[in-house]
Amino acid sequence: MTFSILARDEKTGWLGGAAATGSLCVGGWVLRANPLGGASASQGAAPSTFWGEDVLIRMKEGAAAAEAIRAVTDPDTGRAARQLAALDLNGGTGVHTGEDNSDVKGSREGDGFVVSGNLLSGQNVLDAIAEGFAGAGGNLPARLLAAVQAGEAAGGDSRGLMSAALLIVGPDIAPLTLRVDYSETPVADLVSLHERATSGDYGDWTTTVPTLNDPQRR
């Protein structure tokens, strides 16, 4: 019972996602990303963390996002209770929304991004997230945070929100994994956490650790 967005920045090659839900620990359940494979968001009434990992493996092996989605979801007899979105390294997208997920449910696919959600207050939430991302400035994390804020403002999860998360990977950066696992204001707290994690001594330190492009950096 979640809304999420996956996106890729064409200029930097960064990719990742953001999510929020009316339950606990959305980051651990929903978001996965690999700079050599892509990004995924596995959610729904009975989410499969295996789906999230398996679709990354298939994209790393060369499958496009939509192809990887079909390969992972078709054999699963529980697919009607699950939702899965994927984003490949070329910005291609794919999404599966099982019919047994709670309304309001659905998805939106755009140029280099995919939005999905269930148990939403309305279809307008999906539109708001997509428009919030497309209209935002700044780097990929800033745009993803703007998208989640837009989703919350449009009504978000019909139960309200309890947790939020942001995940960013790229060839020239250390992974950024931020989670607010329980809060009365999780999206605002995630924005604040992002500011702290990308500034000051901690932000400076992250520029010295190994990356895909420079695995021996120190």
JSON list of C-alpha atoms in Angstrom, two decimals:
[
{"chain": "A", "resi": 1, "resn": "MET", "atom": "CA", "xyz": [0.00, 0.00, 0.00]},
{"chain": "A", "resi": 2, "resn": "THR", "atom": "CA", "xyz": [2.44, 2.52, -1.33]},
{"chain": "A", "resi": 3, "resn": "PHE", "atom": "CA", "xyz": [3.28, 5.13, -3.91]},
{"chain": "A", "resi": 4, "resn": "SER", "atom": "CA", "xyz": [6.70, 5.26, -5.54]},
{"chain": "A", "resi": 5, "resn": "ILE", "atom": "CA", "xyz": [8.67, 6.72, -8.42]},
{"chain": "A", "resi": 6, "resn": "LEU", "atom": "CA", "xyz": [11.74, 5.37, -10.20]},
{"chain": "A", "resi": 7, "resn": "ALA", "atom": "CA", "xyz": [13.79, 7.67, -12.42]},
{"chain": "A", "resi": 8, "resn": "ARG", "atom": "CA", "xyz": [17.05, 8.06, -14.33]},
{"chain": "A", "resi": 9, "resn": "ASP", "atom": "CA", "xyz": [19.08, 11.20, -15.00]},
{"chain": "A", "resi": 10, "resn": "GLU", "atom": "CA", "xyz": [20.35, 10.98, -18.55]},
{"chain": "A", "resi": 11, "resn": "LYS", "atom": "CA", "xyz": [23.22, 13.45, -18.04]},
{"chain": "A", "resi": 12, "resn": "THR", "atom": "CA", "xyz": [24.79, 11.86, -14.97]},
{"chain": "A", "resi": 13, "resn": "GLY", "atom": "CA", "xyz": [23.67, 8.26, -15.32]},
{"chain": "A", "resi": 14, "resn": "TRP", "atom": "CA", "xyz": [22.29, 8.37, -11.78]},
{"chain": "A", "resi": 15, "resn": "LEU", "atom": "CA", "xyz": [19.16, 6.35, -11.13]},
{"chain": "A", "resi": 16, "resn": "GLY", "atom": "CA", "xyz": [17.02, 5.42, -8.18]},
{"chain": "A", "resi": 17, "resn": "GLY", "atom": "CA", "xyz": [13.68, 6.01, -6.59]},
{"chain": "A", "resi": 18, "resn": "ALA", "atom": "CA", "xyz": [11.59, 7.42, -3.80]},
{"chain": "A", "resi": 19, "resn": "ALA", "atom": "CA", "xyz": [8.59, 5.98, -2.00]},
{"chain": "A", "resi": 20, "resn": "ALA", "atom": "CA", "xyz": [6.15, 6.67, 0.82]},
{"chain": "A", "resi": 21, "resn": "THR", "atom": "CA", "xyz": [3.46, 4.63, 2.54]},
{"chain": "A", "resi": 22, "resn": "GLY", "atom": "CA", "xyz": [0.95, 4.54, 5.38]},
{"chain": "A", "resi": 23, "resn": "SER", "atom": "CA", "xyz": [2.81, 1.63, 6.96]},
{"chain": "A", "resi": 24, "resn": "LEU", "atom": "CA", "xyz": [6.30, 1.05, 8.39]},
{"chain": "A", "resi": 25, "resn": "CYS", "atom": "CA", "xyz": [9.69, 0.67, 6.70]},
{"chain": "A", "resi": 26, "resn": "VAL", "atom": "CA", "xyz": [8.85, 1.45, 3.08]},
{"chain": "A", "resi": 27, "resn": "GLY", "atom": "CA", "xyz": [12.49, 1.72, 2.00]},
{"chain": "A", "resi": 28, "resn": "GLY", "atom": "CA", "xyz": [13.44, -1.79, 3.04]},
{"chain": "A", "resi": 29, "resn": "TRP", "atom": "CA", "xyz": [10.39, -3.33, 1.42]},
{"chain": "A", "resi": 30, "resn": "VAL", "atom": "CA", "xyz": [10.05, -1.39, -1.81]},
{"chain": "A", "resi": 31, "resn": "LEU", "atom": "CA", "xyz": [13.19, 0.15, -3.30]},
{"chain": "A", "resi": 32, "resn": "ARG", "atom": "CA", "xyz": [16.12, -1.62, -4.97]},
{"chain": "A", "resi": 33, "resn": "ALA", "atom": "CA", "xyz": [18.78, -0.27, -7.35]},
{"chain": "A", "resi": 34, "resn": "ASN", "atom": "CA", "xyz": [22.04, -1.34, -8.94]},
{"chain": "A", "resi": 35, "resn": "PRO", "atom": "CA", "xyz": [24.19, 0.98, -11.11]},
{"chain": "A", "resi": 36, "resn": "LEU", "atom": "CA", "xyz": [24.89, -1.97, -13.43]},
{"chain": "A", "resi": 37, "resn": "GLY", "atom": "CA", "xyz": [21.27, -3.09, -13.69]},
{"chain": "A", "resi": 38, "resn": "GLY", "atom": "CA", "xyz": [18.61, -0.49, -12.98]},
{"chain": "A", "resi": 39, "resn": "ALA", "atom": "CA", "xyz": [16.04, 0.23, -10.30]},
{"chain": "A", "resi": 40, "resn": "SER", "atom": "CA", "xyz": [12.90, -1.47, -9.03]},
{"chain": "A", "resi": 41, "resn": "ALA", "atom": "CA", "xyz": [9.95, -0.82, -6.74]},
{"chain": "A", "resi": 42, "resn": "SER", "atom": "CA", "xyz": [8.16, -3.91, -5.43]},
{"chain": "A", "resi": 43, "resn": "GLN", "atom": "CA", "xyz": [5.02, -3.13, -3.46]},
{"chain": "A", "resi": 44, "resn": "GLY", "atom": "CA", "xyz": [1.35, -4.04, -3.15]},
{"chain": "A", "resi": 45, "resn": "ALA", "atom": "CA", "xyz": [-0.94, -6.04, -0.89]},
{"chain": "A", "resi": 46, "resn": "ALA", "atom": "CA", "xyz": [1.58, -8.91, -0.59]},
{"chain": "A", "resi": 47, "resn": "PRO", "atom": "CA", "xyz": [4.86, -7.44, -1.92]},
{"chain": "A", "resi": 48, "resn": "SER", "atom": "CA", "xyz": [7.67, -9.72, -3.03]},
{"chain": "A", "resi": 49, "resn": "THR", "atom": "CA", "xyz": [11.18, -8.58, -2.21]},
{"chain": "A", "resi": 50, "resn": "PHE", "atom": "CA", "xyz": [12.30, -11.42, -4.50]},
{"chain": "A", "resi": 51, "resn": "TRP", "atom": "CA", "xyz": [10.61, -9.66, -7.40]},
{"chain": "A", "resi": 52, "resn": "GLY", "atom": "CA", "xyz": [12.58, -6.50, -6.69]},
{"chain": "A", "resi": 53, "resn": "GLU", "atom": "CA", "xyz": [15.89, -8.36, -6.74]},
{"chain": "A", "resi": 54, "resn": "ASP", "atom": "CA", "xyz": [15.08, -10.71, -9.62]},
{"chain": "A", "resi": 55, "resn": "VAL", "atom": "CA", "xyz": [14.08, -7.95, -11.99]},
{"chain": "A", "resi": 56, "resn": "LEU", "atom": "CA", "xyz": [17.43, -6.19, -11.34]},
{"chain": "A", "resi": 57, "resn": "ILE", "atom": "CA", "xyz": [19.29, -9.39, -12.19]},
{"chain": "A", "resi": 58, "resn": "ARG", "atom": "CA", "xyz": [17.44, -9.76, -15.47]},
{"chain": "A", "resi": 59, "resn": "MET", "atom": "CA", "xyz": [18.08, -6.12, -16.44]},
{"chain": "A", "resi": 60, "resn": "LYS", "atom": "CA", "xyz": [21.78, -6.51, -15.55]},
{"chain": "A", "resi": 61, "resn": "GLU", "atom": "CA", "xyz": [21.84, -9.48, -17.93]},
{"chain": "A", "resi": 62, "resn": "GLY", "atom": "CA", "xyz": [20.51, -7.25, -20.71]},
{"chain": "A", "resi": 63, "resn": "ALA", "atom": "CA", "xyz": [16.72, -7.45, -20.53]},
{"chain": "A", "resi": 64, "resn": "ALA", "atom": "CA", "xyz": [14.73, -4.26, -21.02]},
{"chain": "A", "resi": 65, "resn": "ALA", "atom": "CA", "xyz": [12.56, -3.21, -18.08]},
{"chain": "A", "resi": 66, "resn": "ALA", "atom": "CA", "xyz": [9.25, -4.32, -19.59]},
{"chain": "A", "resi": 67, "resn": "GLU", "atom": "CA", "xyz": [10.71, -7.68, -20.62]},
{"chain": "A", "resi": 68, "resn": "ALA", "atom": "CA", "xyz": [12.18, -8.20, -17.16]},
{"chain": "A", "resi": 69, "resn": "ILE", "atom": "CA", "xyz": [8.83, -7.39, -15.54]},
{"chain": "A", "resi": 70, "resn": "ARG", "atom": "CA", "xyz": [7.04, -10.01, -17.63]},
{"chain": "A", "resi": 71, "resn": "ALA", "atom": "CA", "xyz": [9.69, -12.65, -16.94]},
{"chain": "A", "resi": 72, "resn": "VAL", "atom": "CA", "xyz": [9.43, -12.13, -13.18]},
{"chain": "A", "resi": 73, "resn": "THR", "atom": "CA", "xyz": [5.68, -11.67, -12.78]},
{"chain": "A", "resi": 74, "resn": "ASP", "atom": "CA", "xyz": [4.18, -14.17, -15.23]},
{"chain": "A", "resi": 75, "resn": "PRO", "atom": "CA", "xyz": [5.26, -17.37, -13.39]},
{"chain": "A", "resi": 76, "resn": "ASP", "atom": "CA", "xyz": [4.15, -16.11, -9.94]},
{"chain": "A", "resi": 77, "resn": "THR", "atom": "CA", "xyz": [0.70, -17.43, -8.98]},
{"chain": "A", "resi": 78, "resn": "GLY", "atom": "CA", "xyz": [0.45, -14.63, -6.39]},
{"chain": "A", "resi": 79, "resn": "ARG", "atom": "CA", "xyz": [0.99, -11.84, -8.93]},
{"chain": "A", "resi": 80, "resn": "ALA", "atom": "CA", "xyz": [-2.56, -10.50, -8.58]},
{"chain": "A", "resi": 81, "resn": "ALA", "atom": "CA", "xyz": [-1.68, -9.27, -5.07]},
{"chain": "A", "resi": 82, "resn": "ARG", "atom": "CA", "xyz": [1.56, -7.56, -6.07]},
{"chain": "A", "resi": 83, "resn": "GLN", "atom": "CA", "xyz": [2.79, -4.47, -7.89]},
{"chain": "A", "resi": 84, "resn": "LEU", "atom": "CA", "xyz": [6.21, -4.09, -9.53]},
{"chain": "A", "resi": 85, "resn": "ALA", "atom": "CA", "xyz": [7.85, -1.24, -11.42]},
{"chain": "A", "resi": 86, "resn": "ALA", "atom": "CA", "xyz": [11.25, -1.34, -13.12]},
{"chain": "A", "resi": 87, "resn": "LEU", "atom": "CA", "xyz": [13.62, 1.11, -14.78]},
{"chain": "A", "resi": 88, "resn": "ASP", "atom": "CA", "xyz": [16.54, -0.04, -16.93]},
{"chain": "A", "resi": 89, "resn": "LEU", "atom": "CA", "xyz": [19.85, 1.69, -17.64]},
{"chain": "A", "resi": 90, "resn": "ASN", "atom": "CA", "xyz": [18.51, 3.15, -20.90]},
{"chain": "A", "resi": 91, "resn": "GLY", "atom": "CA", "xyz": [15.58, 4.80, -19.13]},
{"chain": "A", "resi": 92, "resn": "GLY", "atom": "CA", "xyz": [13.12, 2.16, -20.32]},
{"chain": "A", "resi": 93, "resn": "THR", "atom": "CA", "xyz": [10.27, 1.35, -17.96]},
{"chain": "A", "resi": 94, "resn": "GLY", "atom": "CA", "xyz": [7.88, -1.46, -17.16]},
{"chain": "A", "resi": 95, "resn": "VAL", "atom": "CA", "xyz": [5.14, -1.97, -14.58]},
{"chain": "A", "resi": 96, "resn": "HIS", "atom": "CA", "xyz": [2.78, -4.66, -13.33]},
{"chain": "A", "resi": 97, "resn": "THR", "atom": "CA", "xyz": [-0.26, -3.92, -11.16]},
{"chain": "A", "resi": 98, "resn": "GLY", "atom": "CA", "xyz": [-2.13, -6.98, -9.90]},
{"chain": "A", "resi": 99, "resn": "GLU", "atom": "CA", "xyz": [-5.91, -6.75, -9.92]},
{"chain": "A", "resi": 100, "resn": "ASP", "atom": "CA", "xyz": [-6.24, -7.74, -6.24]},
{"chain": "A", "resi": 101, "resn": "ASN", "atom": "CA", "xyz": [-4.33, -4.70, -4.99]},
{"chain": "A", "resi": 102, "resn": "SER", "atom": "CA", "xyz": [-6.48, -2.18, -3.17]},
{"chain": "A", "resi": 103, "resn": "ASP", "atom": "CA", "xyz": [-8.00, 0.73, -5.06]},
{"chain": "A", "resi": 104, "resn": "VAL", "atom": "CA", "xyz": [-7.12, 3.33, -6.01]},
{"chain": "A", "resi": 105, "resn": "LYS", "atom": "CA", "xyz": [-4.23, 1.73, -7.90]},
{"chain": "A", "resi": 106, "resn": "GLY", "atom": "CA", "xyz": [-2.35, 2.35, -11.12]},
{"chain": "A", "resi": 107, "resn": "SER", "atom": "CA", "xyz": [0.78, 3.68, -12.75]},
{"chain": "A", "resi": 108, "resn": "ARG", "atom": "CA", "xyz": [2.20, 6.35, -15.03]},
{"chain": "A", "resi": 109, "resn": "GLU", "atom": "CA", "xyz": [5.18, 5.98, -17.37]},
{"chain": "A", "resi": 110, "resn": "GLY", "atom": "CA", "xyz": [7.15, 8.90, -18.76]},
{"chain": "A", "resi": 111, "resn": "ASP", "atom": "CA", "xyz": [10.51, 9.72, -20.32]},
{"chain": "A", "resi": 112, "resn": "GLY", "atom": "CA", "xyz": [12.97, 8.00, -17.99]},
{"chain": "A", "resi": 113, "resn": "PHE", "atom": "CA", "xyz": [10.59, 7.52, -15.07]},
{"chain": "A", "resi": 114, "resn": "VAL", "atom": "CA", "xyz": [7.75, 5.34, -13.83]},
{"chain": "A", "resi": 115, "resn": "VAL", "atom": "CA", "xyz": [5.23, 6.04, -11.06]},
{"chain": "A", "resi": 116, "resn": "SER", "atom": "CA", "xyz": [3.13, 3.35, -9.37]},
{"chain": "A", "resi": 117, "resn": "GLY", "atom": "CA", "xyz": [0.82, 3.14, -6.39]},
{"chain": "A", "resi": 118, "resn": "ASN", "atom": "CA", "xyz": [-2.07, 1.42, -4.66]},
{"chain": "A", "resi": 119, "resn": "LEU", "atom": "CA", "xyz": [-4.49, 2.25, -1.85]},
{"chain": "A", "resi": 120, "resn": "LEU", "atom": "CA", "xyz": [-4.25, 5.85, -3.02]},
{"chain": "A", "resi": 121, "resn": "SER", "atom": "CA", "xyz": [-6.72, 8.61, -2.31]},
{"chain": "A", "resi": 122, "resn": "GLY", "atom": "CA", "xyz": [-7.26, 9.02, -6.08]},
{"chain": "A", "resi": 123, "resn": "GLN", "atom": "CA", "xyz": [-5.77, 8.68, -9.55]},
{"chain": "A", "resi": 124, "resn": "ASN", "atom": "CA", "xyz": [-4.73, 12.32, -9.26]},
{"chain": "A", "resi": 125, "resn": "VAL", "atom": "CA", "xyz": [-1.95, 11.24, -6.88]},
{"chain": "A", "resi": 126, "resn": "LEU", "atom": "CA", "xyz": [-0.18, 9.38, -9.70]},
{"chain": "A", "resi": 127, "resn": "ASP", "atom": "CA", "xyz": [-0.55, 12.39, -11.99]},
{"chain": "A", "resi": 128, "resn": "ALA", "atom": "CA", "xyz": [0.78, 14.74, -9.29]},
{"chain": "A", "resi": 129, "resn": "ILE", "atom": "CA", "xyz": [3.86, 12.61, -8.72]},
{"chain": "A", "resi": 130, "resn": "ALA", "atom": "CA", "xyz": [4.64, 12.43, -12.43]},
{"chain": "A", "resi": 131, "resn": "GLU", "atom": "CA", "xyz": [4.06, 16.15, -12.93]},
{"chain": "A", "resi": 132, "resn": "GLY", "atom": "CA", "xyz": [6.01, 16.99, -9.80]},
{"chain": "A", "resi": 133, "resn": "PHE", "atom": "CA", "xyz": [9.03, 15.11, -11.10]},
{"chain": "A", "resi": 134, "resn": "ALA", "atom": "CA", "xyz": [8.80, 16.40, -14.66]},
{"chain": "A", "resi": 135, "resn": "GLY", "atom": "CA", "xyz": [8.45, 20.00, -13.50]},
{"chain": "A", "resi": 136, "resn": "ALA", "atom": "CA", "xyz": [11.13, 20.00, -10.79]},
{"chain": "A", "resi": 137, "resn": "GLY", "atom": "CA", "xyz": [14.61, 21.45, -11.11]},
{"chain": "A", "resi": 138, "resn": "GLY", "atom": "CA", "xyz": [17.86, 20.35, -9.54]},
{"chain": "A", "resi": 139, "resn": "ASN", "atom": "CA", "xyz": [19.59, 16.99, -9.45]},
{"chain": "A", "resi": 140, "resn": "LEU", "atom": "CA", "xyz": [17.89, 13.59, -9.42]},
{"chain": "A", "resi": 141, "resn": "PRO", "atom": "CA", "xyz": [17.44, 13.35, -5.63]},
{"chain": "A", "resi": 142, "resn": "ALA", "atom": "CA", "xyz": [15.89, 16.82, -5.51]},
{"chain": "A", "resi": 143, "resn": "ARG", "atom": "CA", "xyz": [13.46, 15.95, -8.31]},
{"chain": "A", "resi": 144, "resn": "LEU", "atom": "CA", "xyz": [12.47, 12.66, -6.69]},
{"chain": "A", "resi": 145, "resn": "LEU", "atom": "CA", "xyz": [11.82, 14.41, -3.38]},
{"chain": "A", "resi": 146, "resn": "ALA", "atom": "CA", "xyz": [9.73, 17.02, -5.19]},
{"chain": "A", "resi": 147, "resn": "ALA", "atom": "CA", "xyz": [7.71, 14.21, -6.78]},
{"chain": "A", "resi": 148, "resn": "VAL", "atom": "CA", "xyz": [6.99, 12.55, -3.42]},
{"chain": "A", "resi": 149, "resn": "GLN", "atom": "CA", "xyz": [6.03, 15.89, -1.89]},
{"chain": "A", "resi": 150, "resn": "ALA", "atom": "CA", "xyz": [3.63, 16.45, -4.78]},
{"chain": "A", "resi": 151, "resn": "GLY", "atom": "CA", "xyz": [2.11, 13.02, -4.21]},
{"chain": "A", "resi": 152, "resn": "GLU", "atom": "CA", "xyz": [1.60, 13.75, -0.54]},
{"chain": "A", "resi": 153, "resn": "ALA", "atom": "CA", "xyz": [0.01, 17.13, -1.29]},
{"chain": "A", "resi": 154, "resn": "ALA", "atom": "CA", "xyz": [-2.40, 15.45, -3.74]},
{"chain": "A", "resi": 155, "resn": "GLY", "atom": "CA", "xyz": [-3.67, 13.06, -1.07]},
{"chain": "A", "resi": 156, "resn": "GLY", "atom": "CA", "xyz": [-1.09, 10.28, -1.11]},
{"chain": "A", "resi": 157, "resn": "ASP", "atom": "CA", "xyz": [-1.85, 7.00, 0.63]},
{"chain": "A", "resi": 158, "resn": "SER", "atom": "CA", "xyz": [-5.51, 7.02, 1.69]},
{"chain": "A", "resi": 159, "resn": "ARG", "atom": "CA", "xyz": [-4.45, 6.09, 5.25]},
{"chain": "A", "resi": 160, "resn": "GLY", "atom": "CA", "xyz": [-1.99, 8.95, 5.57]},
{"chain": "A", "resi": 161, "resn": "LEU", "atom": "CA", "xyz": [1.78, 8.46, 5.60]},
{"chain": "A", "resi": 162, "resn": "MET", "atom": "CA", "xyz": [4.04, 6.73, 8.12]},
{"chain": "A", "resi": 163, "resn": "SER", "atom": "CA", "xyz": [7.37, 6.10, 6.31]},
{"chain": "A", "resi": 164, "resn": "ALA", "atom": "CA", "xyz": [9.34, 7.38, 3.32]},
{"chain": "A", "resi": 165, "resn": "ALA", "atom": "CA", "xyz": [12.59, 6.55, 1.55]},
{"chain": "A", "resi": 166, "resn": "LEU", "atom": "CA", "xyz": [15.04, 7.71, -1.11]},
{"chain": "A", "resi": 167, "resn": "LEU", "atom": "CA", "xyz": [17.59, 5.57, -2.96]},
{"chain": "A", "resi": 168, "resn": "ILE", "atom": "CA", "xyz": [20.17, 6.88, -5.46]},
{"chain": "A", "resi": 169, "resn": "VAL", "atom": "CA", "xyz": [22.99, 5.01, -7.22]},
{"chain": "A", "resi": 170, "resn": "GLY", "atom": "CA", "xyz": [25.35, 6.01, -9.99]},
{"chain": "A", "resi": 171, "resn": "PRO", "atom": "CA", "xyz": [28.74, 5.24, -11.53]},
{"chain": "A", "resi": 172, "resn": "ASP", "atom": "CA", "xyz": [30.51, 8.19, -9.90]},
{"chain": "A", "resi": 173, "resn": "ILE", "atom": "CA", "xyz": [28.80, 8.46, -6.49]},
{"chain": "A", "resi": 174, "resn": "ALA", "atom": "CA", "xyz": [28.52, 6.45, -3.33]},
{"chain": "A", "resi": 175, "resn": "PRO", "atom": "CA", "xyz": [25.05, 4.91, -2.89]},
{"chain": "A", "resi": 176, "resn": "LEU", "atom": "CA", "xyz": [22.61, 7.21, -1.11]},
{"chain": "A", "resi": 177, "resn": "THR", "atom": "CA", "xyz": [20.12, 5.19, 0.93]},
{"chain": "A", "resi": 178, "resn": "LEU", "atom": "CA", "xyz": [17.87, 7.26, 3.18]},
{"chain": "A", "resi": 179, "resn": "ARG", "atom": "CA", "xyz": [14.98, 5.84, 5.19]},
{"chain": "A", "resi": 180, "resn": "VAL", "atom": "CA", "xyz": [12.45, 7.30, 7.57]},
{"chain": "A", "resi": 181, "resn": "ASP", "atom": "CA", "xyz": [10.93, 4.10, 8.91]},
{"chain": "A", "resi": 182, "resn": "TYR", "atom": "CA", "xyz": [8.36, 5.64, 11.25]},
{"chain": "A", "resi": 183, "resn": "SER", "atom": "CA", "xyz": [7.20, 9.23, 11.61]},
{"chain": "A", "resi": 184, "resn": "GLU", "atom": "CA", "xyz": [4.09, 11.37, 11.68]},
{"chain": "A", "resi": 185, "resn": "THR", "atom": "CA", "xyz": [5.75, 13.54, 9.02]},
{"chain": "A", "resi": 186, "resn": "PRO", "atom": "CA", "xyz": [7.90, 11.11, 7.02]},
{"chain": "A", "resi": 187, "resn": "VAL", "atom": "CA", "xyz": [8.20, 13.09, 3.78]},
{"chain": "A", "resi": 188, "resn": "ALA", "atom": "CA", "xyz": [9.27, 16.28, 5.53]},
{"chain": "A", "resi": 189, "resn": "ASP", "atom": "CA", "xyz": [11.70, 14.25, 7.63]},
{"chain": "A", "resi": 190, "resn": "LEU", "atom": "CA", "xyz": [13.12, 12.62, 4.49]},
{"chain": "A", "resi": 191, "resn": "VAL", "atom": "CA", "xyz": [13.73, 16.03, 2.91]},
{"chain": "A", "resi": 192, "resn": "SER", "atom": "CA", "xyz": [15.51, 17.14, 6.08]},
{"chain": "A", "resi": 193, "resn": "LEU", "atom": "CA", "xyz": [17.56, 13.94, 6.23]},
{"chain": "A", "resi": 194, "resn": "HIS", "atom": "CA", "xyz": [18.61, 14.39, 2.61]},
{"chain": "A", "resi": 195, "resn": "GLU", "atom": "CA", "xyz": [19.85, 17.89, 3.39]},
{"chain": "A", "resi": 196, "resn": "ARG", "atom": "CA", "xyz": [21.92, 16.59, 6.30]},
{"chain": "A", "resi": 197, "resn": "ALA", "atom": "CA", "xyz": [23.29, 13.64, 4.34]},
{"chain": "A", "resi": 198, "resn": "THR", "atom": "CA", "xyz": [24.48, 15.74, 1.40]},
{"chain": "A", "resi": 199, "resn": "SER", "atom": "CA", "xyz": [26.05, 18.66, 3.27]},
{"chain": "A", "resi": 200, "resn": "GLY", "atom": "CA", "xyz": [28.58, 19.30, 6.02]},
{"chain": "A", "resi": 201, "resn": "ASP", "atom": "CA", "xyz": [31.19, 16.79, 7.13]},
{"chain": "A", "resi": 202, "resn": "TYR", "atom": "CA", "xyz": [29.08, 13.78, 6.19]},
{"chain": "A", "resi": 203, "resn": "GLY", "atom": "CA", "xyz": [28.43, 15.06, 2.69]},
{"chain": "A", "resi": 204, "resn": "ASP", "atom": "CA", "xyz": [32.14, 15.78, 2.24]},
{"chain": "A", "resi": 205, "resn": "TRP", "atom": "CA", "xyz": [33.08, 12.30, 3.47]},
{"chain": "A", "resi": 206, "resn": "THR", "atom": "CA", "xyz": [30.86, 10.59, 0.89]},
{"chain": "A", "resi": 207, "resn": "THR", "atom": "CA", "xyz": [32.98, 12.15, -1.87]},
{"chain": "A", "resi": 208, "resn": "THR", "atom": "CA", "xyz": [36.03, 10.17, -0.70]},
{"chain": "A", "resi": 209, "resn": "VAL", "atom": "CA", "xyz": [34.68, 6.60, -0.64]},
{"chain": "A", "resi": 210, "resn": "PRO", "atom": "CA", "xyz": [34.93, 4.11, -3.56]},
{"chain": "A", "resi": 211, "resn": "THR", "atom": "CA", "xyz": [32.60, 4.34, -6.54]},
{"chain": "A", "resi": 212, "resn": "LEU", "atom": "CA", "xyz": [31.97, 2.16, -9.57]},
{"chain": "A", "resi": 213, "resn": "ASN", "atom": "CA", "xyz": [34.18, 4.44, -11.68]},
{"chain": "A", "resi": 214, "resn": "ASP", "atom": "CA", "xyz": [36.87, 4.69, -8.99]},
{"chain": "A", "resi": 215, "resn": "PRO", "atom": "CA", "xyz": [36.75, 1.55, -6.83]},
{"chain": "A", "resi": 216, "resn": "GLN", "atom": "CA", "xyz": [40.04, 2.36, -5.08]},
{"chain": "A", "resi": 217, "resn": "ARG", "atom": "CA", "xyz": [39.18, 5.95, -4.16]},
{"chain": "A", "resi": 218, "resn": "ARG", "atom": "CA", "xyz": [39.99, 7.03, -0.62]}
]
